[in-house]
């Protein structure tokens, strides 16, 4: 009986090492790779799949919002930055990028509020100071 348990444990370890990281992490990494080559549509697809698998993955929302921003879909970008901030209230970059998205939609008051919050979270943020 001990031999069977030992063999079972070895099989479990082998399977974990073979498949490595969970599927959502692989999709997330692929999304980041797509951002690196500026393939934002594919990045959105990858991050959307991650969010379907792990609905509270704040970084997936941030990076999907980032991709939407560069696709000039500012409304969707804002929604994703809102969700990022809901999940990670101190995510300075989400406030900054949401501010940029709001500015692109001529919501300058909203943009200034977001830039100000980004500065509060990280005082040495020259882009937020400049844009505010």
Coordinates of N, CA and C in Angstrom, one line a residue:
X1 N 0.8 -1.2 0.0 CA 0.0 0.0 0.0 C 0.9 1.3 0.0
X2 N 2.0 1.2 0.8 CA 2.9 2.4 0.8 C 3.5 2.7 -0.5
X3 N 3.8 1.6 -1.3 CA 4.3 1.8 -2.6 C 3.4 2.5 -3.5
X4 N 2.1 2.2 -3.4 CA 1.1 2.8 -4.3 C 1.0 4.3 -3.9
X5 N 1.0 4.6 -2.7 CA 0.9 6.0 -2.2 C 2.2 6.8 -2.7
X6 N 3.3 6.2 -2.6 CA 4.5 6.8 -3.1 C 4.5 7.1 -4.6
X7 N 4.0 6.1 -5.3 CA 3.9 6.2 -6.8 C 2.9 7.3 -7.1
X8 N 1.8 7.3 -6.4 CA 0.8 8.4 -6.7 C 1.4 9.8 -6.4
X9 N 2.1 9.9 -5.3 CA 2.7 11.2 -5.0 C 3.7 11.6 -6.1
X10 N 4.5 10.7 -6.6 CA 5.4 11.0 -7.7 C 4.7 11.4 -9.0
X11 N 3.6 10.8 -9.3 CA 2.8 11.1 -10.4 C 2.3 12.5 -10.3
X12 N 1.8 12.9 -9.1 CA 1.2 14.2 -8.9 C 2.3 15.3 -9.1
X13 N 3.5 15.0 -8.5 CA 4.6 16.0 -8.7 C 5.0 16.1 -10.2
X14 N 5.1 15.0 -10.9 CA 5.4 15.0 -12.3 C 4.5 15.8 -13.1
X15 N 3.2 15.6 -12.8 CA 2.1 16.4 -13.5 C 2.3 17.9 -13.3
X16 N 2.5 18.2 -12.0 CA 2.7 19.7 -11.7 C 3.9 20.2 -12.4
X17 N 5.0 19.5 -12.4 CA 6.2 20.0 -13.1 C 6.0 20.0 -14.6
X18 N 5.3 19.1 -15.2 CA 5.0 19.1 -16.6 C 4.2 20.3 -17.1
X19 N 3.2 20.6 -16.3 CA 2.3 21.6 -16.8 C 2.6 23.0 -16.2
X20 N 3.5 23.0 -15.2 CA 4.0 24.3 -14.7 C 2.9 25.2 -14.1
X21 N 2.8 26.4 -14.5 CA 1.9 27.4 -13.9 C 0.5 27.2 -14.3
X22 N -0.5 27.7 -13.5 CA -1.9 27.5 -13.9 C -2.2 28.2 -15.2
X23 N -3.3 27.8 -15.8 CA -3.6 28.3 -17.2 C -3.8 29.8 -17.2
X24 N -4.4 30.4 -16.1 CA -4.6 31.8 -16.2 C -3.3 32.6 -16.1
X25 N -2.3 32.0 -15.5 CA -1.0 32.7 -15.5 C -0.3 32.7 -16.8
X26 N -0.5 31.6 -17.5 CA 0.0 31.4 -18.9 C -0.6 32.4 -19.8
X27 N -2.0 32.5 -19.7 CA -2.7 33.5 -20.5 C -2.3 34.9 -20.2
X28 N -2.1 35.2 -18.9 CA -1.7 36.5 -18.5 C -0.4 36.9 -19.1
X29 N 0.6 35.9 -19.0 CA 1.9 36.2 -19.6 C 1.9 36.4 -21.1
X30 N 1.0 35.7 -21.7 CA 0.8 35.8 -23.2 C 0.3 37.2 -23.5
X31 N -0.7 37.7 -22.6 CA -1.2 39.0 -22.8 C -0.1 40.1 -22.7
X32 N 0.7 39.9 -21.7 CA 1.9 40.9 -21.5 C 2.8 40.8 -22.7
X33 N 3.0 39.7 -23.3 CA 3.8 39.6 -24.5 C 3.2 40.3 -25.7
X34 N 1.9 40.2 -25.7 CA 1.1 40.9 -26.8 C 1.2 42.4 -26.6
X35 N 1.2 42.9 -25.4 CA 1.4 44.3 -25.2 C 2.8 44.7 -25.6
X36 N 3.8 43.9 -25.3 CA 5.2 44.2 -25.7 C 5.3 44.5 -27.2
X37 N 4.5 43.7 -28.0 CA 4.6 43.9 -29.5 C 3.5 44.7 -30.0
X38 N 2.8 45.4 -29.1 CA 1.7 46.3 -29.5 C 0.5 45.7 -30.2
X39 N 0.3 44.4 -29.9 CA -0.9 43.7 -30.4 C -2.0 43.7 -29.4
X40 N -2.6 44.9 -29.3 CA -3.5 45.2 -28.2 C -4.8 44.4 -28.3
X41 N -5.3 44.1 -29.5 CA -6.5 43.3 -29.6 C -6.3 41.9 -29.1
X42 N -5.1 41.3 -29.4 CA -4.8 39.9 -28.8 C -4.6 40.0 -27.3
X43 N -4.0 41.1 -26.9 CA -3.8 41.3 -25.4 C -5.2 41.3 -24.7
X44 N -6.1 42.1 -25.3 CA -7.5 42.2 -24.7 C -8.1 40.8 -24.6
X45 N -7.9 40.0 -25.7 CA -8.5 38.6 -25.7 C -7.9 37.8 -24.5
X46 N -6.6 37.9 -24.4 CA -5.9 37.1 -23.3 C -6.3 37.5 -21.9
X47 N -6.4 38.8 -21.7 CA -6.8 39.3 -20.4 C -8.2 39.0 -20.1
X48 N -9.1 39.0 -21.1 CA -10.5 38.7 -20.9 C -10.6 37.3 -20.5
X49 N -9.8 36.4 -21.1 CA -9.9 35.0 -20.7 C -9.4 34.8 -19.2
X50 N -8.4 35.5 -18.9 CA -7.9 35.5 -17.5 C -9.0 35.9 -16.5
X51 N -9.6 37.0 -16.8 CA -10.7 37.5 -16.0 C -11.9 36.5 -15.9
X52 N -12.1 35.8 -16.9 CA -13.2 34.8 -16.9 C -12.8 33.7 -15.9
X53 N -11.5 33.4 -15.9 CA -11.0 32.3 -15.0 C -10.8 32.8 -13.5
X54 N -10.4 34.0 -13.4 CA -10.1 34.6 -12.1 C -10.7 36.0 -12.0
X55 N -12.0 36.1 -11.7 CA -12.7 37.4 -11.8 C -12.1 38.5 -10.9
X56 N -11.3 38.2 -9.9 CA -10.7 39.2 -9.0 C -9.2 39.5 -9.2
X57 N -8.8 39.2 -10.4 CA -7.3 39.4 -10.8 C -7.1 40.9 -11.2
X58 N -6.8 41.7 -10.3 CA -6.7 43.2 -10.6 C -5.8 43.5 -11.7
X59 N -4.6 42.8 -11.8 CA -3.6 43.2 -12.8 C -4.1 42.8 -14.2
X60 N -5.0 41.8 -14.3 CA -5.6 41.5 -15.6 C -6.5 42.6 -16.1
X61 N -7.3 43.2 -15.1 CA -8.1 44.3 -15.5 C -7.3 45.5 -15.9
X62 N -6.2 45.8 -15.1 CA -5.4 46.9 -15.4 C -4.8 46.8 -16.8
X63 N -4.2 45.6 -17.1 CA -3.6 45.5 -18.4 C -4.6 45.4 -19.6
X64 N -5.8 44.9 -19.3 CA -6.8 45.0 -20.4 C -7.2 46.5 -20.6
X65 N -7.3 47.2 -19.5 CA -7.6 48.6 -19.6 C -6.5 49.4 -20.3
X66 N -5.3 49.0 -20.0 CA -4.1 49.6 -20.7 C -4.2 49.4 -22.2
X67 N -4.6 48.1 -22.6 CA -4.7 47.8 -24.0 C -5.9 48.5 -24.6
X68 N -7.0 48.6 -23.9 CA -8.1 49.4 -24.5 C -7.7 50.8 -24.7
X69 N -7.0 51.4 -23.8 CA -6.5 52.8 -23.9 C -5.8 52.9 -25.2
X70 N -4.9 52.0 -25.5 CA -4.1 52.2 -26.8 C -4.9 51.8 -28.0
X71 N -6.0 51.1 -27.8 CA -7.0 50.9 -28.9 C -7.9 52.1 -29.1
X72 N -7.7 53.1 -28.2 CA -8.6 54.3 -28.2 C -10.0 54.0 -27.8
X73 N -10.2 53.0 -27.0 CA -11.5 52.6 -26.5 C -11.5 53.1 -25.0
X74 N -11.6 54.4 -24.8 CA -11.4 55.0 -23.5 C -12.5 54.6 -22.5
X75 N -13.7 54.5 -23.0 CA -14.8 54.1 -22.1 C -14.5 52.7 -21.4
X76 N -14.2 51.7 -22.3 CA -13.8 50.4 -21.7 C -12.6 50.5 -20.9
X77 N -11.6 51.3 -21.3 CA -10.4 51.4 -20.4 C -10.8 51.9 -19.1
X78 N -11.7 52.9 -19.0 CA -12.1 53.5 -17.7 C -12.8 52.4 -16.9
X79 N -13.6 51.6 -17.5 CA -14.3 50.6 -16.7 C -13.3 49.6 -16.1
X80 N -12.3 49.2 -16.9 CA -11.3 48.3 -16.4 C -10.4 49.0 -15.3
X81 N -10.1 50.2 -15.5 CA -9.3 50.9 -14.4 C -10.2 51.1 -13.1
X82 N -11.5 51.3 -13.3 CA -12.4 51.4 -12.2 C -12.3 50.0 -11.4
X83 N -12.4 48.9 -12.1 CA -12.3 47.6 -11.5 C -11.0 47.4 -10.8
X84 N -9.9 47.8 -11.5 CA -8.6 47.6 -10.9 C -8.5 48.4 -9.6
X85 N -9.0 49.6 -9.5 CA -9.0 50.4 -8.3 C -9.9 49.8 -7.2
X86 N -11.0 49.2 -7.6 CA -11.9 48.6 -6.7 C -11.1 47.4 -6.0
X87 N -10.4 46.6 -6.8 CA -9.7 45.5 -6.3 C -8.3 45.9 -5.6
X88 N -7.7 46.9 -6.1 CA -6.4 47.4 -5.6 C -6.4 48.9 -5.4
X89 N -7.0 49.4 -4.3 CA -7.2 50.8 -4.2 C -5.9 51.7 -4.2
X90 N -4.7 51.1 -4.0 CA -3.5 51.8 -4.1 C -2.7 51.7 -5.4
X91 N -3.4 51.2 -6.4 CA -2.8 51.0 -7.7 C -2.6 52.3 -8.4
X92 N -1.5 53.0 -8.2 CA -1.2 54.3 -8.7 C -1.4 54.4 -10.2
X93 N -0.9 53.4 -10.9 CA -0.9 53.5 -12.4 C -2.4 53.4 -12.9
X94 N -3.2 52.7 -12.2 CA -4.6 52.7 -12.6 C -5.3 54.1 -12.5
X95 N -5.0 54.8 -11.5 CA -5.5 56.2 -11.4 C -4.9 57.0 -12.5
X96 N -3.6 56.9 -12.7 CA -3.0 57.7 -13.8 C -3.6 57.4 -15.1
X97 N -3.7 56.2 -15.5 CA -4.2 55.8 -16.8 C -5.7 56.1 -16.9
X98 N -6.4 56.0 -15.8 CA -7.8 56.4 -15.9 C -7.9 57.9 -16.1
X99 N -7.0 58.7 -15.5 CA -7.0 60.1 -15.7 C -6.7 60.4 -17.2
X100 N -5.8 59.7 -17.8 CA -5.5 59.9 -19.2 C -6.7 59.6 -20.1
X101 N -7.4 58.5 -19.7 CA -8.5 58.1 -20.5 C -9.6 59.2 -20.4
X102 N -9.8 59.7 -19.2 CA -10.9 60.7 -19.0 C -10.5 62.0 -19.7
X103 N -9.2 62.3 -19.7 CA -8.8 63.5 -20.5 C -9.1 63.3 -22.0
X104 N -8.9 62.1 -22.5 CA -9.1 61.9 -23.9 C -10.6 62.1 -24.2
X105 N -11.5 61.9 -23.2 CA -12.9 62.1 -23.4 C -13.4 63.5 -22.9
X106 N -12.4 64.4 -22.7 CA -12.6 65.7 -22.3 C -13.3 65.9 -20.9
X107 N -13.1 64.9 -20.1 CA -13.5 65.0 -18.7 C -12.3 65.4 -17.9
X108 N -12.0 66.7 -18.0 CA -10.8 67.2 -17.4 C -10.8 67.3 -15.9
X109 N -12.0 67.5 -15.3 CA -12.2 67.5 -13.8 C -11.9 66.1 -13.3
X110 N -12.5 65.1 -13.9 CA -12.3 63.8 -13.5 C -10.8 63.4 -13.7
X111 N -10.2 63.8 -14.8 CA -8.8 63.5 -15.0 C -7.9 64.1 -13.9
X112 N -8.2 65.4 -13.5 CA -7.4 66.1 -12.5 C -7.5 65.3 -11.2
X113 N -8.7 64.9 -10.9 CA -8.9 64.1 -9.6 C -8.0 62.8 -9.6
X114 N -8.0 62.1 -10.8 CA -7.2 60.9 -10.8 C -5.7 61.2 -10.8
X115 N -5.3 62.2 -11.5 CA -3.9 62.6 -11.4 C -3.5 62.9 -10.0
X116 N -4.3 63.6 -9.3 CA -4.1 64.0 -7.9 C -3.9 62.8 -7.1
X117 N -4.8 61.8 -7.2 CA -4.8 60.6 -6.4 C -3.5 59.8 -6.8
X118 N -3.1 59.8 -8.0 CA -1.9 59.1 -8.4 C -0.7 59.8 -7.7
X119 N -0.7 61.1 -7.7 CA 0.4 61.8 -7.0 C 0.4 61.5 -5.5
X120 N -0.8 61.5 -4.9 CA -0.9 61.1 -3.5 C -0.3 59.8 -3.2
X121 N -0.5 58.8 -4.1 CA 0.0 57.5 -3.9 C 1.5 57.4 -4.2
X122 N 2.0 58.2 -5.1 CA 3.4 58.2 -5.4 C 3.8 59.7 -5.8
X123 N 4.4 60.3 -4.8 CA 4.7 61.8 -5.0 C 5.7 62.1 -6.1
X124 N 6.6 61.1 -6.4 CA 7.6 61.4 -7.5 C 7.1 60.8 -8.8
X125 N 5.9 61.3 -9.2 CA 5.3 60.9 -10.4 C 5.2 62.1 -11.4
X126 N 6.3 62.4 -12.1 CA 6.3 63.6 -12.9 C 5.3 63.6 -14.0
X127 N 4.9 62.5 -14.6 CA 3.8 62.5 -15.6 C 2.5 63.0 -15.0
X128 N 2.2 62.5 -13.8 CA 0.9 62.9 -13.2 C 0.9 64.4 -12.9
X129 N 2.1 64.9 -12.4 CA 2.2 66.4 -12.1 C 2.0 67.1 -13.4
X130 N 2.7 66.7 -14.5 CA 2.7 67.4 -15.7 C 1.2 67.4 -16.3
X131 N 0.6 66.3 -16.3 CA -0.8 66.2 -16.9 C -1.8 66.9 -16.0
X132 N -1.6 67.0 -14.7 CA -2.6 67.6 -13.9 C -2.5 69.1 -14.1

